[in-house]
Short mmCIF file of C-alpha atoms in Angstrom, two decimals:
data_model
loop_
_atom_site.label_atom_id
_atom_site.label_comp_id
_atom_site.label_asym_id
_atom_site.label_seq_id
_atom_site.Cartn_x
_atom_site.Cartn_y
_atom_site.Cartn_z
CA MET K 1 15.10 -28.99 -22.53
CA ARG K 2 15.95 -25.42 -22.70
CA LYS K 3 13.51 -22.89 -21.23
CA PRO K 4 11.46 -20.91 -23.66
CA PHE K 5 12.85 -17.56 -24.32
CA TYR K 6 10.17 -15.51 -22.75
CA LYS K 7 10.49 -17.48 -19.43
CA LYS K 8 13.90 -15.94 -19.01
CA TRP K 9 13.07 -12.38 -20.16
CA TRP K 10 9.39 -11.74 -19.44
CA VAL K 11 9.85 -10.39 -15.80
CA TRP K 12 12.50 -7.97 -17.16
CA PHE K 13 10.52 -6.89 -20.03
CA LEU K 14 7.47 -6.35 -18.03
CA SER K 15 9.34 -4.03 -15.74
CA LEU K 16 10.49 -2.14 -18.84
CA ALA K 17 6.98 -2.09 -20.29
CA LEU K 18 5.71 -0.52 -17.08
CA LEU K 19 8.31 2.06 -17.02
CA ALA K 20 7.84 2.95 -20.58
CA ALA K 21 4.05 3.10 -20.11
CA ILE K 22 4.65 5.84 -17.52
CA GLY K 23 5.75 8.18 -20.31
CA TYR K 24 2.26 7.79 -21.80
CA ILE K 25 -0.38 6.70 -19.41
CA GLY K 26 1.33 8.25 -16.36
CA GLY K 27 1.41 11.56 -18.13
CA ASN K 28 -2.41 11.50 -18.73
CA LYS K 29 -3.20 10.49 -15.07
CA GLN K 30 -1.07 13.42 -13.82
CA LYS K 31 -2.85 15.79 -16.30
CA LYS K 32 -6.12 14.73 -14.76
CA ASN K 33 -4.85 15.35 -11.25
CA VAL K 34 -3.62 18.86 -12.30
CA ILE K 35 -7.14 19.74 -13.50
CA GLU K 36 -8.78 18.54 -10.49
CA SER K 37 -6.49 20.31 -8.07
CA ILE K 38 -6.83 23.64 -9.97
CA ALA K 39 -10.45 23.43 -10.77
CA ALA K 40 -11.41 24.07 -7.02
CA PRO K 41 -9.54 27.46 -6.38
CA ALA K 42 -10.75 28.48 -9.85
CA SER K 43 -14.26 27.98 -8.90
CA ASN K 44 -13.72 29.93 -5.56
CA THR K 45 -12.38 32.88 -7.52
CA GLN K 46 -15.35 32.99 -9.87
CA ALA K 47 -17.72 32.81 -6.89
CA LYS K 48 -16.15 35.95 -5.40
CA GLU K 49 -16.25 37.64 -8.74
CA LYS K 50 -20.00 37.26 -8.92
CA ILE K 51 -20.54 39.59 -6.01
CA THR K 52 -18.52 42.39 -7.43
CA PRO K 53 -19.94 45.10 -9.55
CA THR K 54 -20.81 44.30 -13.18
CA GLU K 55 -17.85 44.64 -15.52
CA LYS K 56 -17.99 47.22 -18.32
CA PRO K 57 -19.25 45.64 -21.61
CA GLU K 58 -15.94 46.19 -23.41
CA GLN K 59 -13.92 44.39 -20.78
CA GLU K 60 -16.49 41.58 -20.68
CA ALA K 61 -16.29 41.21 -24.39
CA ASN K 62 -12.42 40.97 -24.28
CA ASN K 63 -12.75 38.34 -21.47
CA ASN K 64 -15.11 36.27 -23.63
CA LYS K 65 -12.64 36.58 -26.70
CA HIS K 66 -9.76 35.52 -24.34
CA GLN K 67 -11.65 32.48 -23.12
CA LYS K 68 -12.44 31.29 -26.44
CA LEU K 69 -8.87 31.58 -27.60
CA VAL K 70 -7.53 29.66 -24.70
CA LEU K 71 -10.22 26.94 -25.01
CA GLN K 72 -9.29 26.54 -28.78
CA PHE K 73 -5.70 26.13 -27.73
CA GLU K 74 -6.58 23.66 -25.06
CA GLN K 75 -8.73 21.62 -27.54
CA GLU K 76 -5.66 21.44 -29.87
CA ILE K 77 -3.48 20.16 -27.17
CA TYR K 78 -6.06 17.48 -26.17
CA GLU K 79 -6.25 16.33 -29.69
CA ILE K 80 -2.56 15.92 -29.86
CA GLU K 81 -2.73 14.07 -26.39
CA LYS K 82 -5.48 11.73 -27.82
CA THR K 83 -2.80 10.51 -30.31
CA ALA K 84 -0.29 10.09 -27.58
CA LEU K 85 -2.63 7.82 -25.53
CA ALA K 86 -3.36 5.75 -28.53
CA VAL K 87 0.28 5.28 -29.05
CA GLY K 88 0.76 4.14 -25.48
CA GLU K 89 -2.14 1.78 -25.62
CA LYS K 90 -0.72 0.07 -28.83
CA TYR K 91 2.70 -0.33 -27.26
CA ASN K 92 1.27 -1.72 -24.09
CA ILE K 93 -0.76 -4.32 -25.78
CA VAL K 94 2.48 -5.57 -27.56
CA ALA K 95 4.37 -5.56 -24.09
CA GLU K 96 1.72 -7.57 -22.36
CA LYS K 97 1.71 -10.16 -25.19
CA PHE K 98 5.50 -10.39 -24.93
CA SER K 99 5.13 -10.99 -21.13
CA ASN K 100 2.95 -13.88 -21.87
CA GLY K 101 5.14 -15.42 -24.55
CA GLN K 102 2.61 -14.52 -27.38
CA VAL K 103 5.02 -12.39 -29.53
CA SER K 104 8.75 -12.40 -30.18
CA LEU K 105 11.58 -10.18 -28.99
CA SER K 106 11.65 -8.58 -32.63
CA ASP K 107 7.96 -7.80 -32.35
CA ALA K 108 8.54 -6.01 -29.00
CA TYR K 109 11.46 -4.23 -30.45
CA GLU K 110 9.49 -3.20 -33.48
CA ALA K 111 6.67 -1.89 -31.16
CA ALA K 112 9.21 0.20 -29.29
CA ASN K 113 10.62 1.66 -32.58
CA ASN K 114 7.08 2.50 -33.77
CA ALA K 115 6.33 4.18 -30.47
CA ARG K 116 9.56 6.19 -30.76
CA LYS K 117 8.51 7.30 -34.30
CA GLU K 118 5.07 8.21 -33.03
CA CYS K 119 6.69 10.26 -30.12
CA GLU K 120 8.74 12.17 -32.84
CA ALA K 121 5.64 12.95 -34.74
CA ILE K 122 3.88 14.19 -31.65
CA GLN K 123 6.73 16.41 -30.75
CA ARG K 124 6.57 17.96 -34.40
CA ALA K 125 2.90 18.58 -33.88
CA TYR K 126 3.59 20.53 -30.68
CA ASN K 127 6.18 22.43 -32.45
CA LYS K 128 3.71 23.41 -35.21
CA LEU K 129 1.08 24.45 -32.61
CA HIS K 130 0.55 28.25 -32.60
CA VAL K 131 -0.36 30.22 -29.56
CA PRO K 132 -3.44 32.45 -30.50
CA ALA K 133 -2.77 36.08 -31.12
CA GLY K 134 -4.80 38.77 -29.27
CA LEU K 135 -4.14 37.51 -25.79
CA PRO K 136 -2.74 39.41 -22.85
CA ASP K 137 1.18 38.99 -22.52
CA ASN K 138 0.91 36.90 -19.31
CA ILE K 139 -1.57 34.52 -20.79
CA SER K 140 0.28 34.21 -24.01
CA MET K 141 3.48 33.59 -22.11
CA LEU K 142 1.82 30.75 -20.20
CA LEU K 143 0.49 28.99 -23.31
CA THR K 144 3.97 29.39 -24.95
CA GLU K 145 5.67 27.77 -21.86
CA SER K 146 3.06 25.06 -21.87
CA LYS K 147 3.59 24.15 -25.55
CA SER K 148 7.30 24.24 -24.94
CA LYS K 149 7.22 21.90 -21.89
CA LEU K 150 5.03 19.52 -23.90
CA SER K 151 7.23 19.58 -26.87
CA ILE K 152 10.33 18.95 -24.80
CA ALA K 153 8.31 16.11 -22.94
CA TYR K 154 7.96 14.20 -26.29
CA SER K 155 11.49 14.65 -27.12
CA SER K 156 12.27 12.93 -23.80
CA LYS K 157 9.75 10.20 -24.56
CA THR K 158 11.58 9.55 -27.71
CA LYS K 159 14.80 9.10 -25.90
CA THR K 160 13.00 6.81 -23.47
CA MET K 161 12.08 4.40 -26.29
CA GLU K 162 15.56 4.63 -27.73
CA TYR K 163 17.05 3.49 -24.34
CA LEU K 164 14.30 0.76 -24.23
CA MET K 165 15.47 -0.43 -27.66
CA SER K 166 19.07 -0.32 -26.68
CA PHE K 167 18.37 -2.46 -23.69
CA LEU K 168 16.48 -4.97 -25.69
CA HIS K 169 19.34 -5.23 -28.04
CA ASP K 170 22.41 -5.33 -25.68
CA ASN K 171 20.74 -6.04 -22.32
CA GLU K 172 22.97 -3.25 -20.73
CA PRO K 173 21.56 -2.26 -17.21
CA SER K 174 22.75 1.35 -17.92
CA SER K 175 20.29 1.62 -20.79
CA LEU K 176 17.40 0.52 -18.36
CA GLU K 177 18.57 3.02 -15.83
CA MET K 178 18.78 5.89 -18.46
CA MET K 179 15.21 4.85 -19.72
CA LYS K 180 13.82 5.23 -16.40
CA LYS K 181 15.39 8.71 -15.86
CA GLU K 182 14.20 9.91 -19.22
CA GLY K 183 10.67 8.54 -18.48
CA ASP K 184 10.50 10.27 -15.04
CA PHE K 185 11.75 13.50 -16.67
CA SER K 186 9.09 13.37 -19.42
CA ASN K 187 6.48 12.83 -16.80
CA ARG K 188 7.51 16.07 -14.90
CA LEU K 189 7.43 18.06 -18.01
CA VAL K 190 3.89 16.87 -19.06
CA LEU K 191 2.70 17.92 -15.55
CA GLN K 192 4.38 21.27 -15.86
CA GLY K 193 3.04 21.81 -19.38
CA MET K 194 -0.50 21.04 -18.32
CA THR K 195 -0.22 23.25 -15.16
CA LYS K 196 0.70 26.19 -17.31
CA LEU K 197 -2.30 25.65 -19.42
CA MET K 198 -4.53 25.44 -16.37
CA ARG K 199 -3.15 28.67 -14.92
CA ALA K 200 -3.82 30.44 -18.25
CA LYS K 201 -7.49 29.28 -18.18
CA GLU K 202 -7.81 30.71 -14.60
CA LEU K 203 -6.53 34.10 -15.65
CA THR K 204 -9.31 34.39 -18.25
CA GLY K 205 -11.86 33.50 -15.54
CA LEU K 206 -12.41 29.97 -16.70
CA THR K 207 -12.80 27.07 -14.36
CA ASN K 208 -10.75 23.94 -15.31
CA ASP K 209 -13.72 21.78 -15.86
CA ALA K 210 -14.77 24.17 -18.71
#
């Protein structure tokens, strides 16, 4: 009797699923690490500022305005990232079911294709995201770079899923290798993008747990 299809493929596919999941879940874990690593020095900076003379009312008003604008931008990014996390969770459920022989290869391929389309939509959302006007040039540049890094990251995630689909179709090891490279690249970009955002917050006097 021939072995069930999933008995031949599930180990390979589980590895693929784990690699593909790095582009979603890994990015969010890294983002959390960035927040935690930057929060400490930001808090120290604020503690030192408290013992300095009181700022002029006009300067304080400007700082408050800048903080609100940066927090608004941050909230928009996190709303987009919530969508990204949901995409990863949906894909991982199908990948796990495939590894257990509960869904077919065509189901797994469809899930990868859906994830690819979602990544394209997330990239478009980042492209449409506007950096608030009225910020100092250095902060505005950091937010622009953050947006750019995250947009490119989801372009890379789209390619990651395309390579996965290619591997599922033709079983070429080169597709698997390219998928891993793109996944790692997208992770680095997410980390860089979130770091830019955290630095922008610091410059307005915000701690990164705000």
